[in-house]
């Protein structure tokens, strides 16, 4: 839970997990929609890579970039924190705040709820799988769901290519004067993924 009346929404089954954040006010409708989205993913994509763990994060989780059409995809350990690098001009303040070691200019990214992931995957956060992060500004709910589903299908269909071509990319972090190192396949390439019309319509 967060202090501003928001919460995690978690849907998980057959090794595939979706985690998002949102207001407590929409809890029933949001959770139902997300559960149905998970069922749709399992029904349509799970057969392509049976047993492949997939973690879909819907939201920035600390990354601070323009909210239009943002996505990353990587194959990694679910419990491996991203690294946050601190600029020299604000380093001393963060050293005092986080009790950093001498000459240390980094800390760990803790916005992703790895304790939740750990409980879902039975104490094995070192499990490797696809990590798909999506958020942005979308004209309709259909556009949003089709984006998530298209990127998920792309990630599963191109798993070996993702393993071989992913790299660490520095992105703005949510704290002033910091950047976060995120493992991902080329994000410019992800913007070119064709968005399909899957016909997903949640029943509320």
Short mmCIF file of C-alpha atoms in Angstrom, two decimals:
data_model
loop_
_atom_site.label_atom_id
_atom_site.label_comp_id
_atom_site.label_asym_id
_atom_site.label_seq_id
_atom_site.Cartn_x
_atom_site.Cartn_y
_atom_site.Cartn_z
CA UNK A 1 0.00 0.00 0.00
CA UNK A 2 1.02 3.62 -0.53
CA UNK A 3 0.37 6.70 1.59
CA UNK A 4 -1.77 8.48 -1.03
CA UNK A 5 -4.62 5.95 -0.93
CA UNK A 6 -3.29 3.77 -3.73
CA UNK A 7 -2.49 0.07 -3.77
CA UNK A 8 -1.03 -2.79 -5.74
CA UNK A 9 -3.33 -4.86 -7.92
CA UNK A 10 -1.96 -8.37 -8.37
CA UNK A 11 -3.14 -11.12 -10.72
CA UNK A 12 -1.14 -14.34 -10.98
CA UNK A 13 -1.67 -17.82 -12.39
CA UNK A 14 0.38 -20.49 -14.19
CA UNK A 15 3.63 -18.58 -13.80
CA UNK A 16 2.30 -15.36 -15.34
CA UNK A 17 1.85 -12.32 -13.10
CA UNK A 18 0.43 -8.84 -13.71
CA UNK A 19 1.09 -6.11 -11.12
CA UNK A 20 -0.27 -2.58 -11.37
CA UNK A 21 -0.95 0.35 -9.07
CA UNK A 22 -4.07 2.43 -8.73
CA UNK A 23 -6.54 4.15 -6.50
CA UNK A 24 -8.33 2.14 -3.83
CA UNK A 25 -11.55 3.69 -5.13
CA UNK A 26 -11.53 1.62 -8.34
CA UNK A 27 -10.53 -1.61 -6.61
CA UNK A 28 -13.36 -3.94 -7.68
CA UNK A 29 -13.56 -2.98 -11.37
CA UNK A 30 -9.78 -2.68 -11.77
CA UNK A 31 -9.06 -6.04 -10.18
CA UNK A 32 -11.74 -7.79 -12.26
CA UNK A 33 -10.39 -6.26 -15.47
CA UNK A 34 -6.83 -7.23 -14.63
CA UNK A 35 -7.80 -10.79 -13.70
CA UNK A 36 -9.60 -11.16 -17.03
CA UNK A 37 -6.60 -9.70 -18.86
CA UNK A 38 -4.40 -12.33 -17.22
CA UNK A 39 -6.81 -15.08 -18.29
CA UNK A 40 -6.71 -13.72 -21.84
CA UNK A 41 -2.89 -13.76 -21.86
CA UNK A 42 -2.81 -17.36 -20.61
CA UNK A 43 -5.43 -18.54 -23.09
CA UNK A 44 -3.82 -16.91 -26.13
CA UNK A 45 -0.07 -16.92 -25.45
CA UNK A 46 0.90 -19.44 -22.75
CA UNK A 47 0.92 -22.35 -25.20
CA UNK A 48 3.69 -20.66 -27.18
CA UNK A 49 6.18 -21.03 -24.32
CA UNK A 50 4.79 -23.37 -21.66
CA UNK A 51 6.32 -22.83 -18.23
CA UNK A 52 7.96 -19.50 -19.12
CA UNK A 53 7.62 -17.10 -16.14
CA UNK A 54 6.28 -13.73 -17.24
CA UNK A 55 6.02 -10.60 -15.06
CA UNK A 56 3.97 -7.73 -16.52
CA UNK A 57 4.34 -4.41 -14.68
CA UNK A 58 1.70 -1.82 -15.54
CA UNK A 59 2.97 1.51 -14.27
CA UNK A 60 6.20 3.52 -13.94
CA UNK A 61 7.37 1.96 -10.64
CA UNK A 62 9.84 4.79 -10.06
CA UNK A 63 10.89 5.54 -13.64
CA UNK A 64 10.28 9.18 -14.57
CA UNK A 65 9.84 9.58 -18.34
CA UNK A 66 7.11 11.10 -20.51
CA UNK A 67 4.05 8.94 -19.96
CA UNK A 68 3.21 8.47 -23.63
CA UNK A 69 3.93 5.06 -25.07
CA UNK A 70 6.55 3.80 -22.61
CA UNK A 71 7.67 0.17 -22.56
CA UNK A 72 10.64 -2.04 -21.70
CA UNK A 73 11.09 -5.78 -22.22
CA UNK A 74 13.87 -7.96 -20.79
CA UNK A 75 14.68 -11.51 -19.79
CA UNK A 76 16.09 -11.33 -16.27
CA UNK A 77 15.94 -12.48 -12.68
CA UNK A 78 12.69 -11.25 -11.18
CA UNK A 79 14.32 -10.42 -7.87
CA UNK A 80 17.29 -8.48 -9.25
CA UNK A 81 16.93 -4.81 -8.37
CA UNK A 82 17.71 -2.13 -10.92
CA UNK A 83 20.60 0.20 -10.04
CA UNK A 84 20.01 3.91 -9.38
CA UNK A 85 22.97 6.22 -10.10
CA UNK A 86 23.30 9.55 -8.32
CA UNK A 87 24.66 12.74 -9.92
CA UNK A 88 27.66 14.41 -8.29
CA UNK A 89 25.86 17.64 -7.44
CA UNK A 90 23.32 15.85 -5.23
CA UNK A 91 25.47 12.93 -4.11
CA UNK A 92 26.23 14.14 -0.59
CA UNK A 93 22.58 14.51 0.33
CA UNK A 94 21.78 11.01 -0.84
CA UNK A 95 24.83 9.60 0.93
CA UNK A 96 23.50 10.98 4.19
CA UNK A 97 19.96 9.77 3.44
CA UNK A 98 20.86 6.22 2.43
CA UNK A 99 24.06 5.77 4.46
CA UNK A 100 26.07 4.99 1.34
CA UNK A 101 29.63 3.73 1.56
CA UNK A 102 32.53 6.04 0.75
CA UNK A 103 32.78 6.69 -3.01
CA UNK A 104 29.46 4.88 -3.60
CA UNK A 105 27.35 6.76 -6.13
CA UNK A 106 24.52 4.25 -6.45
CA UNK A 107 21.68 2.66 -4.56
CA UNK A 108 19.07 0.03 -5.43
CA UNK A 109 15.70 0.60 -7.03
CA UNK A 110 12.98 -0.62 -4.65
CA UNK A 111 9.76 0.50 -6.36
CA UNK A 112 8.93 -2.94 -7.81
CA UNK A 113 7.28 -5.05 -5.07
CA UNK A 114 9.80 -7.89 -5.07
CA UNK A 115 8.46 -9.18 -1.75
CA UNK A 116 5.18 -9.80 -3.58
CA UNK A 117 6.98 -11.46 -6.49
CA UNK A 118 8.93 -13.59 -4.02
CA UNK A 119 5.75 -14.88 -2.40
CA UNK A 120 4.14 -15.63 -5.77
CA UNK A 121 7.13 -17.63 -7.02
CA UNK A 122 7.52 -19.47 -3.70
CA UNK A 123 10.66 -17.88 -2.34
CA UNK A 124 12.64 -18.03 -5.58
CA UNK A 125 12.99 -14.46 -6.80
CA UNK A 126 16.11 -15.58 -8.63
CA UNK A 127 13.75 -17.24 -11.12
CA UNK A 128 14.35 -15.90 -14.62
CA UNK A 129 11.66 -14.87 -17.03
CA UNK A 130 10.27 -12.09 -19.17
CA UNK A 131 9.76 -8.74 -17.47
CA UNK A 132 7.44 -6.48 -19.49
CA UNK A 133 6.81 -2.92 -18.32
CA UNK A 134 4.07 -0.83 -19.96
CA UNK A 135 2.46 2.47 -19.13
CA UNK A 136 1.38 5.59 -20.91
CA UNK A 137 -1.44 7.83 -22.03
CA UNK A 138 -3.99 6.05 -24.19
CA UNK A 139 -7.12 7.36 -25.88
CA UNK A 140 -9.24 4.35 -24.91
CA UNK A 141 -9.09 1.27 -22.70
CA UNK A 142 -9.00 -0.81 -25.90
CA UNK A 143 -5.82 0.96 -27.01
CA UNK A 144 -4.24 0.28 -23.62
CA UNK A 145 -5.13 -3.40 -23.52
CA UNK A 146 -4.10 -3.96 -27.14
CA UNK A 147 -0.73 -2.36 -26.39
CA UNK A 148 -0.14 -4.66 -23.41
CA UNK A 149 -1.23 -7.75 -25.33
CA UNK A 150 0.79 -6.88 -28.45
CA UNK A 151 3.98 -6.35 -26.46
CA UNK A 152 3.41 -9.54 -24.47
CA UNK A 153 2.95 -11.57 -27.64
CA UNK A 154 6.01 -9.90 -29.18
CA UNK A 155 8.12 -10.71 -26.10
CA UNK A 156 7.12 -14.39 -26.07
CA UNK A 157 7.57 -14.79 -29.84
CA UNK A 158 11.02 -13.16 -29.78
CA UNK A 159 12.41 -14.57 -26.53
CA UNK A 160 15.79 -15.73 -27.85
CA UNK A 161 16.35 -12.48 -29.70
CA UNK A 162 15.57 -10.53 -26.52
CA UNK A 163 18.06 -12.61 -24.52
CA UNK A 164 20.80 -11.88 -27.05
CA UNK A 165 20.10 -8.20 -27.77
CA UNK A 166 18.96 -6.68 -24.45
CA UNK A 167 21.18 -4.01 -22.93
CA UNK A 168 21.18 -1.72 -19.91
CA UNK A 169 19.69 1.69 -20.64
CA UNK A 170 19.90 4.75 -18.38
CA UNK A 171 16.54 6.42 -17.79
CA UNK A 172 15.45 9.28 -15.52
CA UNK A 173 14.52 8.07 -12.02
CA UNK A 174 11.77 9.63 -9.93
CA UNK A 175 14.21 11.25 -7.46
CA UNK A 176 15.94 14.48 -8.48
CA UNK A 177 19.47 14.09 -9.82
CA UNK A 178 19.28 10.33 -10.35
CA UNK A 179 19.08 7.90 -13.25
CA UNK A 180 18.05 4.24 -13.27
CA UNK A 181 19.76 1.47 -15.21
CA UNK A 182 17.07 -0.71 -16.80
CA UNK A 183 17.71 -3.90 -18.74
CA UNK A 184 15.67 -3.83 -21.95
CA UNK A 185 15.65 -4.55 -25.63
CA UNK A 186 15.95 -1.38 -27.75
CA UNK A 187 13.00 0.84 -26.78
CA UNK A 188 12.92 2.54 -30.18
CA UNK A 189 12.34 -0.87 -31.67
CA UNK A 190 9.53 -1.54 -29.20
CA UNK A 191 7.72 1.55 -30.40
CA UNK A 192 7.58 -0.07 -33.82
CA UNK A 193 5.82 -3.22 -32.62
CA UNK A 194 2.55 -3.55 -34.53
CA UNK A 195 -0.46 -3.08 -32.28
CA UNK A 196 -3.04 -5.75 -33.00
CA UNK A 197 -6.74 -5.67 -32.27
CA UNK A 198 -7.25 -8.63 -29.94
CA UNK A 199 -10.90 -8.02 -29.09
CA UNK A 200 -10.35 -8.19 -25.36
CA UNK A 201 -13.51 -6.88 -23.65
CA UNK A 202 -13.64 -7.22 -19.85
CA UNK A 203 -16.96 -8.23 -18.29
CA UNK A 204 -17.59 -6.22 -15.15
#
